[in-house]
Coordinates of C-alpha atoms and ligand atoms in Angstrom, one line a residue:
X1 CA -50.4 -22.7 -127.1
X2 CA -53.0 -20.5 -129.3
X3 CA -51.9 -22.1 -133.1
X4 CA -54.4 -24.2 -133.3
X5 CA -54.6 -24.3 -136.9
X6 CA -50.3 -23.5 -137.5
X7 CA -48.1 -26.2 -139.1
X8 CA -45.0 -24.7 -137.2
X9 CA -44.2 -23.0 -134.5
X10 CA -43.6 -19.2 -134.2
X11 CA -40.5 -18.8 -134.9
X12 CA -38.0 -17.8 -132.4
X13 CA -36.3 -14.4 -133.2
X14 CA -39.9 -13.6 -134.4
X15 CA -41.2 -14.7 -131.2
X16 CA -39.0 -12.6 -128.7
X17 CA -39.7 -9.4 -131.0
X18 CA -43.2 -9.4 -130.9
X19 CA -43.6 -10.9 -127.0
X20 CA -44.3 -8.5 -124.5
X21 CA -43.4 -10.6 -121.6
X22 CA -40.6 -8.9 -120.0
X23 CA -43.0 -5.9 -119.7
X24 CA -45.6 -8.0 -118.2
X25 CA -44.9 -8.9 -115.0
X26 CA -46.0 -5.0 -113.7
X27 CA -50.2 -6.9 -114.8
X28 CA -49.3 -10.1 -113.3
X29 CA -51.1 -9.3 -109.8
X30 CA -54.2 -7.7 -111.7
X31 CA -53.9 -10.3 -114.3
X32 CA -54.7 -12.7 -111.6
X33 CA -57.2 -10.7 -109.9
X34 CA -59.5 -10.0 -113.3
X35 CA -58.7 -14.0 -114.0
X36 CA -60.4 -14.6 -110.5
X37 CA -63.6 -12.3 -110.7
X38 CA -63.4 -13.7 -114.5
X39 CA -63.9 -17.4 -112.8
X40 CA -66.5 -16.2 -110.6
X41 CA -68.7 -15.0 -113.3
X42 CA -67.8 -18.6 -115.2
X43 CA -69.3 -20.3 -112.1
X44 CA -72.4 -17.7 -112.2
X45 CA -73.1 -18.8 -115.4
X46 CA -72.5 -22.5 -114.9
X47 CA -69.5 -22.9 -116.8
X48 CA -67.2 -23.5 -114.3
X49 CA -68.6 -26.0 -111.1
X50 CA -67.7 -25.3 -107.5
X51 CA -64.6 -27.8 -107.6
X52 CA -63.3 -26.0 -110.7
X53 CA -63.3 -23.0 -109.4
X54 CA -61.6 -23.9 -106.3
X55 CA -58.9 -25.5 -108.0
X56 CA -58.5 -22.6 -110.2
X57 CA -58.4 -20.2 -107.7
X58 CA -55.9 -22.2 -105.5
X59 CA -53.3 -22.2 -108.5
X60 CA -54.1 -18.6 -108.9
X61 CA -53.2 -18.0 -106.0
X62 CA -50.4 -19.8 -106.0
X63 CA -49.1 -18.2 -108.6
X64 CA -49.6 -15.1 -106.3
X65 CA -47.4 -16.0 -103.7
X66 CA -45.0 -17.3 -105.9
X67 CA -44.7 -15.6 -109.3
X68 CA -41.4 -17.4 -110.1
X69 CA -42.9 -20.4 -110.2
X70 CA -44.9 -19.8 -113.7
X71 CA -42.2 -19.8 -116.8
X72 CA -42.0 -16.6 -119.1
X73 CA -40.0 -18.6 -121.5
X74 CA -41.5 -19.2 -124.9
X75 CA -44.4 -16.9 -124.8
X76 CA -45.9 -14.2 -126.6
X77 CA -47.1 -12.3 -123.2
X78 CA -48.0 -12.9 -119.2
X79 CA -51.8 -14.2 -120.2
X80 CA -50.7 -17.2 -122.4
X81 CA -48.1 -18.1 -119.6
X82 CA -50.6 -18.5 -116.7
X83 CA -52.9 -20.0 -119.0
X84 CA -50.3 -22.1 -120.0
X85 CA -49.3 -22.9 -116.4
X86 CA -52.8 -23.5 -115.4
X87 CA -53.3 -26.4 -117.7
X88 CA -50.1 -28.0 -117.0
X89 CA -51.0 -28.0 -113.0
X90 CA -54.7 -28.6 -113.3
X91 CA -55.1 -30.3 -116.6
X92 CA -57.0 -29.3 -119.4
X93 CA -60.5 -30.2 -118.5
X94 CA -60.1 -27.1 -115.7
X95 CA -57.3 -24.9 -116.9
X96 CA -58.7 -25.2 -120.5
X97 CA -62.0 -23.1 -119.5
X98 CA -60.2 -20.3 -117.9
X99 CA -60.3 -18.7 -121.0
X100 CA -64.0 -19.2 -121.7
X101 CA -65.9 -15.8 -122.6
X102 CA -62.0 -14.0 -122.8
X103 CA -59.9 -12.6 -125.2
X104 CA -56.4 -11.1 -124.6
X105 CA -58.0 -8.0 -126.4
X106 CA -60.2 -7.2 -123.4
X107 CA -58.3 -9.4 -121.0
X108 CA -55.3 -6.9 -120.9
X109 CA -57.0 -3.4 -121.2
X110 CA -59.1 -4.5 -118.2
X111 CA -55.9 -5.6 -116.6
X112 CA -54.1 -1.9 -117.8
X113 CA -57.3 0.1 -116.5
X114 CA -56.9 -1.7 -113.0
X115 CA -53.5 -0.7 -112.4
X116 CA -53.8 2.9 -113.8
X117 CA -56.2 3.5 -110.9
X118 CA -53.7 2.2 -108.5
X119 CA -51.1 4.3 -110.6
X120 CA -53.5 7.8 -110.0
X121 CA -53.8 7.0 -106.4
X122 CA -50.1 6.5 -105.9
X123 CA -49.3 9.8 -108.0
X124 CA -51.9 12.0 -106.0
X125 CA -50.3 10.5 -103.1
X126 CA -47.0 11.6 -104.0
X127 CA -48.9 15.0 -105.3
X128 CA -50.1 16.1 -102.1
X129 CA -46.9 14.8 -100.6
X130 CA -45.1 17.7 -102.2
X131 CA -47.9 20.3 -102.1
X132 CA -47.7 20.2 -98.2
X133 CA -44.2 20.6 -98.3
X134 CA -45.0 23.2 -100.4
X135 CA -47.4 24.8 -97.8
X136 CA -44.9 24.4 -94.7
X137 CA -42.4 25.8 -96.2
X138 CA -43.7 29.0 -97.9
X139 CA -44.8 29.7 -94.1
X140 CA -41.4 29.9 -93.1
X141 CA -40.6 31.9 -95.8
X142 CA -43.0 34.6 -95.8
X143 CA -40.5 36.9 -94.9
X144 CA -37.8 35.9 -97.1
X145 CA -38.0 38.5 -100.1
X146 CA -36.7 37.9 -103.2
X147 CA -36.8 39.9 -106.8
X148 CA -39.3 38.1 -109.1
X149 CA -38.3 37.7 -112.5
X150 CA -39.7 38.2 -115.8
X151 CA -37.5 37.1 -119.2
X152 CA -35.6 36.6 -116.2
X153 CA -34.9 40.1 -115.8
X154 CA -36.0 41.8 -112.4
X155 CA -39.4 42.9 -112.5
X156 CA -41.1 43.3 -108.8
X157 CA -40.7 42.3 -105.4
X158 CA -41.9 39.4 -104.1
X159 CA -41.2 36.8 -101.4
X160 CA -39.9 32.8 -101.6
X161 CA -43.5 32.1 -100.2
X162 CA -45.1 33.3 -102.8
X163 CA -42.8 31.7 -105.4
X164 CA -43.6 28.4 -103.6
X165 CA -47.2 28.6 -103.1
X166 CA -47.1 29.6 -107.2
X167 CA -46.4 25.8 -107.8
X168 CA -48.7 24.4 -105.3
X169 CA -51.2 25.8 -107.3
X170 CA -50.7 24.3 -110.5
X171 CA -49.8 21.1 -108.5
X172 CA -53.8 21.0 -107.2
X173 CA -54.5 21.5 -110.7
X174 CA -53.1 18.4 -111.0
X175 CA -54.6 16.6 -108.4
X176 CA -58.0 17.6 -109.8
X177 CA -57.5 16.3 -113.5
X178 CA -56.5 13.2 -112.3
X179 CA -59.7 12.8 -109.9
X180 CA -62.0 13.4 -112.8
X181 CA -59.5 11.2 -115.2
X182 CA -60.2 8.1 -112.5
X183 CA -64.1 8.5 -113.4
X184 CA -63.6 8.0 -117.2
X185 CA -61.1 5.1 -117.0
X186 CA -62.5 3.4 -114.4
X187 CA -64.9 1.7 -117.0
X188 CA -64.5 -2.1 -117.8
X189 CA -64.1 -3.5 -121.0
X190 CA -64.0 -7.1 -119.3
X191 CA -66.9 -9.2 -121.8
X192 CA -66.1 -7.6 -124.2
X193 CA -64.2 -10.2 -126.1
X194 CA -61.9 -9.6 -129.2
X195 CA -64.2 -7.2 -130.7
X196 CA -67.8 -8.2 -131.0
X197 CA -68.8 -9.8 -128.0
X198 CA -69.8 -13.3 -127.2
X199 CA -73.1 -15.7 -127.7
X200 CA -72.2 -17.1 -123.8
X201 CA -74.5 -15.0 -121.2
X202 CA -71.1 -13.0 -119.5
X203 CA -72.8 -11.1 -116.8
X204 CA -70.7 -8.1 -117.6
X205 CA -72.3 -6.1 -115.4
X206 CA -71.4 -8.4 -112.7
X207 CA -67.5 -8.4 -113.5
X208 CA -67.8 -4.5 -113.6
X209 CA -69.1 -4.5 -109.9
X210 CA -66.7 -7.0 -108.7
X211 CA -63.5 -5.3 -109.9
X212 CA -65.1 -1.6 -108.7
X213 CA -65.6 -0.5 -111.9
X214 CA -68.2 2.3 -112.5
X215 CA -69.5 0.9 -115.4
X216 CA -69.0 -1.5 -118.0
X217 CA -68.2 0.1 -121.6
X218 CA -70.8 0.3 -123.9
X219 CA -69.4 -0.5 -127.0
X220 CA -66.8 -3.6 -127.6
X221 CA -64.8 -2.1 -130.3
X222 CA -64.2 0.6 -128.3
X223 CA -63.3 -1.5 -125.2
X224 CA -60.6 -3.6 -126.7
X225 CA -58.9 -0.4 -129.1
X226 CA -59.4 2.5 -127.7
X227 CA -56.6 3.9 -125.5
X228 CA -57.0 7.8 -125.2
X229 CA -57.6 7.2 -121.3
X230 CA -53.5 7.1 -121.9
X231 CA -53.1 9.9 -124.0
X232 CA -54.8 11.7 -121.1
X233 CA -53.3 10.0 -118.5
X234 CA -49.5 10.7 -120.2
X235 CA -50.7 13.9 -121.0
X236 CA -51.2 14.8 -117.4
X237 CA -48.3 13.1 -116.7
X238 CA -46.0 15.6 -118.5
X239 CA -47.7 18.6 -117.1
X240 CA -46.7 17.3 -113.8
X241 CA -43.4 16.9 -115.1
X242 CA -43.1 19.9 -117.1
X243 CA -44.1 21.6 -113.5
X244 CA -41.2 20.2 -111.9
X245 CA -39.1 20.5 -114.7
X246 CA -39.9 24.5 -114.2
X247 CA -39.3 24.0 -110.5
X248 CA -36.0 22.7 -111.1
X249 CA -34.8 25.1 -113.9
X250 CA -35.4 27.9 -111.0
X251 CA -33.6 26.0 -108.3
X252 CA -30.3 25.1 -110.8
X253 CA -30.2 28.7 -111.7
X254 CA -30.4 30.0 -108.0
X255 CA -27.8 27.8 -106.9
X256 CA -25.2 29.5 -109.2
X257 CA -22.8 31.5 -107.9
X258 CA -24.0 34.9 -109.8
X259 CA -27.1 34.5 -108.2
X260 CA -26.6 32.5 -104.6
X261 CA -30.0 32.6 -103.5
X262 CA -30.1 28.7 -102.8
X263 CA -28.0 25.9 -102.0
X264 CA -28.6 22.5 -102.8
X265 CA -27.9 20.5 -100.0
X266 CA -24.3 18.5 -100.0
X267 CA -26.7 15.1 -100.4
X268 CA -28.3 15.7 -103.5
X269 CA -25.1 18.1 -105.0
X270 CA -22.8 15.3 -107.6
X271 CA -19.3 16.8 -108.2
X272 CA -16.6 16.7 -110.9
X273 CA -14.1 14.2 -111.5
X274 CA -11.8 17.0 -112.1
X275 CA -12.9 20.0 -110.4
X276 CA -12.5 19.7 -106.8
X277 CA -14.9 22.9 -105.7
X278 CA -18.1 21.6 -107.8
X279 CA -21.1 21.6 -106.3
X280 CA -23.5 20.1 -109.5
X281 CA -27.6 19.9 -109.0
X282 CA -27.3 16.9 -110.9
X283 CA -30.7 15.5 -109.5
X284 CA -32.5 18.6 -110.4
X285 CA -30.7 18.4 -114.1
X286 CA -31.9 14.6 -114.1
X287 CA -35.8 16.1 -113.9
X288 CA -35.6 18.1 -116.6
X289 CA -34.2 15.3 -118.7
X290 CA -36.5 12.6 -117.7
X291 CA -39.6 15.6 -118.2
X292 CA -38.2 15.2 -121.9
X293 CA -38.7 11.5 -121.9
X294 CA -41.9 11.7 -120.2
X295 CA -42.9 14.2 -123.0
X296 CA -41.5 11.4 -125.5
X297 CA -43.4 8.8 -124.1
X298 CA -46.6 11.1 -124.7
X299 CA -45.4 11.1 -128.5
X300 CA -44.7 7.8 -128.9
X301 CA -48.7 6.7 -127.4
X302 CA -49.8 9.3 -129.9
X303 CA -48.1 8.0 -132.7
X304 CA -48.8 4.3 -132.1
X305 CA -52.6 5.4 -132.3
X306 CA -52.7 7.8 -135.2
X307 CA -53.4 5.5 -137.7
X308 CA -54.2 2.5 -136.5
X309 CA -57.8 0.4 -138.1
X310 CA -60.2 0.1 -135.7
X311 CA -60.4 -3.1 -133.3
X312 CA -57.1 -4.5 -131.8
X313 CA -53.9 -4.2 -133.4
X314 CA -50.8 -5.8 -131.9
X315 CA -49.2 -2.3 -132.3
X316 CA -51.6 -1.3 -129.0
X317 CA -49.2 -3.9 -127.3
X318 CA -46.3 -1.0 -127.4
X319 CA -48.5 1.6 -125.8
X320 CA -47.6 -0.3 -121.9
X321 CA -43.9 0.4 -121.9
X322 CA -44.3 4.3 -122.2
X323 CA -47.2 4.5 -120.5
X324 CA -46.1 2.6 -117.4
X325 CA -42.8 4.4 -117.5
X326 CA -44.5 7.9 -117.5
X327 CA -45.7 6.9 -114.5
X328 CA -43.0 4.9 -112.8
X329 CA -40.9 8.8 -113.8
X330 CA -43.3 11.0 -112.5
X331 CA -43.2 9.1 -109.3
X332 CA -39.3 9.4 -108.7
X333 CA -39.0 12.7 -109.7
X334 CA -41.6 13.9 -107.2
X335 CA -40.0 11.8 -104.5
X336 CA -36.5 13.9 -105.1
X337 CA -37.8 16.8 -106.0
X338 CA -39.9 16.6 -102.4
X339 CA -36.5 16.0 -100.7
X340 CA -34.4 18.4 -102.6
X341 CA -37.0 21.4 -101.5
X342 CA -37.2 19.9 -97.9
X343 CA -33.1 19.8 -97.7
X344 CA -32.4 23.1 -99.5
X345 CA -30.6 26.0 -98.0
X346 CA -32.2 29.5 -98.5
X347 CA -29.7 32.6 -98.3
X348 CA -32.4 35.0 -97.4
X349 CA -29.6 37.4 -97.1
X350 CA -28.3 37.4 -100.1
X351 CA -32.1 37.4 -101.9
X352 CA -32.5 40.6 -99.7
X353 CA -29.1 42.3 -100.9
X354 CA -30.2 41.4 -104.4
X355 CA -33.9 42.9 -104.0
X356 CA -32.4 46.1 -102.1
X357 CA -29.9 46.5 -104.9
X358 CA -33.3 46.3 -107.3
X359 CA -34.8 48.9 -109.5
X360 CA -37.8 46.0 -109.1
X361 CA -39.6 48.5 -106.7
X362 CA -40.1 50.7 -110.2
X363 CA -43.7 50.3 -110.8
X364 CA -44.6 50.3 -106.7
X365 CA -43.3 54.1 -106.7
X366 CA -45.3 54.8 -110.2
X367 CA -48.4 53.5 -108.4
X368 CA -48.4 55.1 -105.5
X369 CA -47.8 58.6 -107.7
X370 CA -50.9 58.1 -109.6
X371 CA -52.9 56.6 -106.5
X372 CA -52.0 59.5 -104.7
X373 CA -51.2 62.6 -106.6
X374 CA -53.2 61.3 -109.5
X375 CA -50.2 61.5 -111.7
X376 CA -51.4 59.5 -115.5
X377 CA -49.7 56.2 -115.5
X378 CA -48.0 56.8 -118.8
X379 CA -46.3 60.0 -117.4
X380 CA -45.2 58.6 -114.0
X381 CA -43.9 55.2 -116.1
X382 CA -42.0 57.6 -118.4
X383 CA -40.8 59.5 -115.2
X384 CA -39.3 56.2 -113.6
X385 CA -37.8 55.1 -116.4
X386 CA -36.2 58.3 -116.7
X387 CA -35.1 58.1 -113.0
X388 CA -33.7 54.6 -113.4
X389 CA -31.1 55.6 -116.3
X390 CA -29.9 58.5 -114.4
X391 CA -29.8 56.3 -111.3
X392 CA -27.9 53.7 -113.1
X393 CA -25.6 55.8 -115.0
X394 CA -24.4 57.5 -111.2
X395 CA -24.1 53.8 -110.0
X396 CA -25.8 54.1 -107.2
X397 CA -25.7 51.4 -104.7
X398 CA -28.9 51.0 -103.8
X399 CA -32.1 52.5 -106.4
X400 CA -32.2 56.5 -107.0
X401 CA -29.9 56.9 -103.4
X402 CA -27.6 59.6 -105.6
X403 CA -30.1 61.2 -107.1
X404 CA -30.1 65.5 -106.2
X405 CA -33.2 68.2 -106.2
X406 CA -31.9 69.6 -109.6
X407 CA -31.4 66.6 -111.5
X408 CA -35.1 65.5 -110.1
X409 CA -36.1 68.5 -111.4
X410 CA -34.6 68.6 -114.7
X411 CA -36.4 65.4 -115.2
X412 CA -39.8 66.2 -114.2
X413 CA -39.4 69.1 -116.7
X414 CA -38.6 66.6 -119.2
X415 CA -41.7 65.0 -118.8
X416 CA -44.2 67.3 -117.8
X417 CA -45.2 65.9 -114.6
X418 CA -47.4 67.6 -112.5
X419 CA -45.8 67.4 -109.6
X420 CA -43.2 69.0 -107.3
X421 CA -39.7 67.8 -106.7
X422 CA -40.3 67.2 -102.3
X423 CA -43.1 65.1 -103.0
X424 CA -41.7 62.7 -105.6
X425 CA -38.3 62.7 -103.2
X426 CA -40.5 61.6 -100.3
X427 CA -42.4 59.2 -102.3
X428 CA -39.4 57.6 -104.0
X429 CA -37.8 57.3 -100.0
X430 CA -41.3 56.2 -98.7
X431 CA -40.2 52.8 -100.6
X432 CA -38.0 50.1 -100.5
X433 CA -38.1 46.2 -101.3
X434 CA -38.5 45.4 -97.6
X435 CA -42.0 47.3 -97.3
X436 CA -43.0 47.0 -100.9
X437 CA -44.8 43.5 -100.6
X438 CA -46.4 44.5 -97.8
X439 CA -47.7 48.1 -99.2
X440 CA -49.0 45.9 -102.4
X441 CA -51.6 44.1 -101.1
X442 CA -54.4 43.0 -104.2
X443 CA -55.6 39.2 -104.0
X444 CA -52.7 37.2 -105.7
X445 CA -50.0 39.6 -104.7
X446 CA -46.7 38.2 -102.3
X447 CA -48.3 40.4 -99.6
X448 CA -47.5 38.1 -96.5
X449 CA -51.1 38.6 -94.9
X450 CA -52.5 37.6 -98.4
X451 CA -50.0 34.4 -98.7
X452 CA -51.0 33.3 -95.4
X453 CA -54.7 33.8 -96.2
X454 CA -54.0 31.4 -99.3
X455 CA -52.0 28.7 -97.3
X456 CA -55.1 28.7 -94.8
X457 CA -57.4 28.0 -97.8
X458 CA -55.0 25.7 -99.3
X459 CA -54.3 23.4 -96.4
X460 CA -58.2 22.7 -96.4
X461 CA -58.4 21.9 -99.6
X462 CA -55.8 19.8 -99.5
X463 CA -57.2 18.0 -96.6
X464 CA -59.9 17.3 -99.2
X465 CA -58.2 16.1 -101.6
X466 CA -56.6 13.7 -99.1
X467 CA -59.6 12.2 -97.8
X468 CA -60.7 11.7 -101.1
X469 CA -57.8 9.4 -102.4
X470 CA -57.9 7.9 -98.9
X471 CA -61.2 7.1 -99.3
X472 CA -60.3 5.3 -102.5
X473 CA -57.5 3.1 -101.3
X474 CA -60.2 1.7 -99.1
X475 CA -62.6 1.3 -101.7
X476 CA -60.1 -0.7 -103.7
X477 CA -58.5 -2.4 -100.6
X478 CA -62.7 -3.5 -100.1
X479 CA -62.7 -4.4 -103.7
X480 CA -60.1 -7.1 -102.9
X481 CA -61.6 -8.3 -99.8
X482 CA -65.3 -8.4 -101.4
X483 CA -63.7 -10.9 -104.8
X484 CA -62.0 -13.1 -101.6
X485 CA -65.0 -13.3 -99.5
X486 CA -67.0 -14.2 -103.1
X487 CA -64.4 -17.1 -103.7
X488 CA -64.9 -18.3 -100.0
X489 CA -68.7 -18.8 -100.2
X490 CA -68.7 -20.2 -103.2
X491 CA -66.0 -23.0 -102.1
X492 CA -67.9 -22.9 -98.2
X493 CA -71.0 -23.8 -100.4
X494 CA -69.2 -26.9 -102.6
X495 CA -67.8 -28.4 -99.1
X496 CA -71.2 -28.1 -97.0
X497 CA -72.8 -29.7 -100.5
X498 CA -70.2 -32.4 -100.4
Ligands
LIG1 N1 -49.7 -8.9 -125.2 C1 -50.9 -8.2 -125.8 C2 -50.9 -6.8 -125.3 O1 -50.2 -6.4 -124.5 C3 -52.1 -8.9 -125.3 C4 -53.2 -8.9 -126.4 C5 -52.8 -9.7 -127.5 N2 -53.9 -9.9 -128.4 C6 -53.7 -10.5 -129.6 N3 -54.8 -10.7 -130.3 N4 -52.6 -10.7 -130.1 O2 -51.6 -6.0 -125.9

């Protein structure tokens, strides 16, 4: 429909490799709502009359109800098809003006920015979703205690609430980027046409306010080219996933058999063709692979951008399929991942054999020799360590149960600690993993009174954070209403007129 000065027609094969129609249904809706506050600023203006506008719209909305109805065949993207099928149902004269003050260039970035705000809101959504799972859970687990690892060796004691409540954390994080990413998209590039403007008077301001936007970009090259609202946007969008990714990794391990601390409930465990007794966290395996993609997707915006001239490049086109796929990933992962923690099965037992079993209560006892017998660190870290070997070596059952008075003493000689055998004995008896988290008790520590301080402070912040993309939806929801009730008066006007 665009070759107005071309002898042929594009060619086919040439046609369905550079068309991104088959991407484009996922603007369609927005396409259609920018096209709408897009007429109404044509009618401000006096381009478009009441009567044109009404027919316009009613197509439009056609269109909306029925998206089947407008053909995808032959086209370069969704914007010349409903162009397209608004001149063929309302002739030329009417459907030949809906492009009037428009380019594709800012036509589908305004169209992009739209549905990204729609695509924060649903991820926050799905973010909190999981972070108050989070919170319930690490309640009931308080006082399920576990050995925390470090290179995945054991390194202290700490409980499953405070592993759970670790990720909640970073998960807020996340909630708060992409708050404060919303502000700097939500910026419209709508007027600015392909890249220097127009010599019509587009109210752009007037647009802006109509689709919710904040602001209307300052600068039209910037407008139609610049995408790093995706580079951030995908960039948060692989944190997320690396986060679950993390989650996932800890889960598969756990649910081996040589460690048995969780099970992965019989719905989300695939099995093997061949080996009848498999229990596979496939699901969980699935996250860490699409976290790759995701991470991929981030590349592949990057490199589409790295060297591209200013202004629009059809090049930009390819930045929508791993862009919207980031999000359409990070979506379904947090959905399983949300119902893989809610369905798991925790062998608190079995964590507590493994954390009695644990020289992970090592640097408690070196503490509390230095906090209370003022023993240097250095000496009482070089005293444990010295304990642990000989504990080891006697393979004792549970940490330093074997050890006598003279080998005690042998060892304190060793390393010139000040301090007599009883008292080390008592201190080394004084703890186990069942009291250590609650004898540790700094801010950030597994301590249960501390965790439960946290999930207090946590579930009110995430109260906030839900009433804040509440109050969003309902901004846009208003936005919606508000471009209707503008359409309405302007056609009440045309038939009291009439
Ligand atoms: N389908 C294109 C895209 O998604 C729309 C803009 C095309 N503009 C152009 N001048 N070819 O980016």
């Amino acid at each position: 429909m665009y070759r107005s000065r071309h002898k042929e027609d594009l060619d086919k094969r040439t046609l369905n490799f550079l068309s991104s129609i088959n991407v484009d249904d996922k603007i369609l809706y927005y396409d259609i709502l920018c096209t709408k506050v897009h007429v109404i600023m044509l009618y401000k203006i006096h381009i478009l009359d009441k009567d044109e506008v009404m027919r316009l719209v009613r197509e439009l909305d056609t269109v909306l109800r029925y998206p089947e109805r407008i053909s995808r065949e032959g086209f370069e993207d969704i914007h010349e098809a409903l162009e397209t099928h608004l001149i063929k149902k309302i002739g030329i004269n009417v459907g030949g003006k809906v492009q009037t003050g428009r380019s594709r260039n800012d036509q589908v970035i305004t169209d992009i920015r739209v549905k990204a705000r729609d695509d924060i809101i649903d991820v926050i959504v799905h973010l909190i979703s999981l972070i108050k799972l989070l919170l319930e859970k690490s309640e009931d687990h308080l006082d399920s205690v576990m050995p925390l690892y470090t290179h995945l060796q054991q390194a202290q004691i700490g409980n499953f609430a405070h592993y759970l409540l670790s990720y909640s954390e970073v998960l807020m994080r996340e909630i708060d980027r992409l708050f404060s990413l919303f502000e700097r998209l939500n910026q419209s590039p709508l007027g600015a046409g392909p890249i220097g403007g127009s010599l019509l008077p587009l109210d752009r301001n007037m647009t802006a306010k109509l689709l919710g936007f904040d602001n209307i970009m300052s600068n039209s090259i910037d407008a139609t080219s610049s995408r790093d609202f995706m580079i951030e946007f995908v960039s948060n969008m692989s944190s997320i996933m690396i986060t679950l990714s993390r989650i996932s990794e800890d889960l598969i391990i756990w649910s081996s058999q040589e460690f048995g601390f969780i099970e992965i409930n019989d719905r989300h465990a695939s099995t093997s063709s061949a080996m009848p007794q498999k229990r596979n966290p496939d699901p969980l395996e699935i996250i860490r692979s699409k976290t790759a993609i995701v991470i991929g997707n981030l590349t592949t915006i990057l490199t589409i951008l790295k060297s591209l001239p200013s202004g629009y490049s059809r090049d930009l086109q390819d930045t929508k399929i791993p862009f919207w796929n980031s999000v359409e990933l990070v979506v379904s992962s947090l959905d399983i991942i949300n119902d893989v923690i809610q369905h798991l099965i925790v062998k608190k037992d079995v964590m507590m054999k493994a954390s009695m079993e644990s020289y992970a209560i090592s640097l408690d006892i070196a503490e509390l020799l230095v906090s209370r017998y003022k023993v240097p660190f250095r000496t009482a870290h070089k005293l444990m360590g010295a304990l642990v070997n000989l504990s080891v070596s006697n393979n004792d059952e549970t940490p330093f149960s074997s050890l006598s008075s003279s080998d005690i003493k042998d060892i304190l000689l060793k390393v010139k600690a000040n301090i007599t055998v009883d008292k080390l004995i008592k201190t080394i008896r004084e703890i186990d993993s069942k009291n250590s988290i609650r004898i540790r008790n700094s801010e950030g520590s597994p301590n249960p009174k501390e965790q439960t301080r946290i999930i207090r402070r946590r579930k009110l912040l995430l109260k906030r954070y839900s009433n804040d993309v509440q109050r969003k939806k309902e901004s846009i929801d208003m936005i919606i209403e508000n471009i209707t009730n503008t359409i309405n008066g302007i056609v009440a006007h045309s038939n009291s007129k009439s």
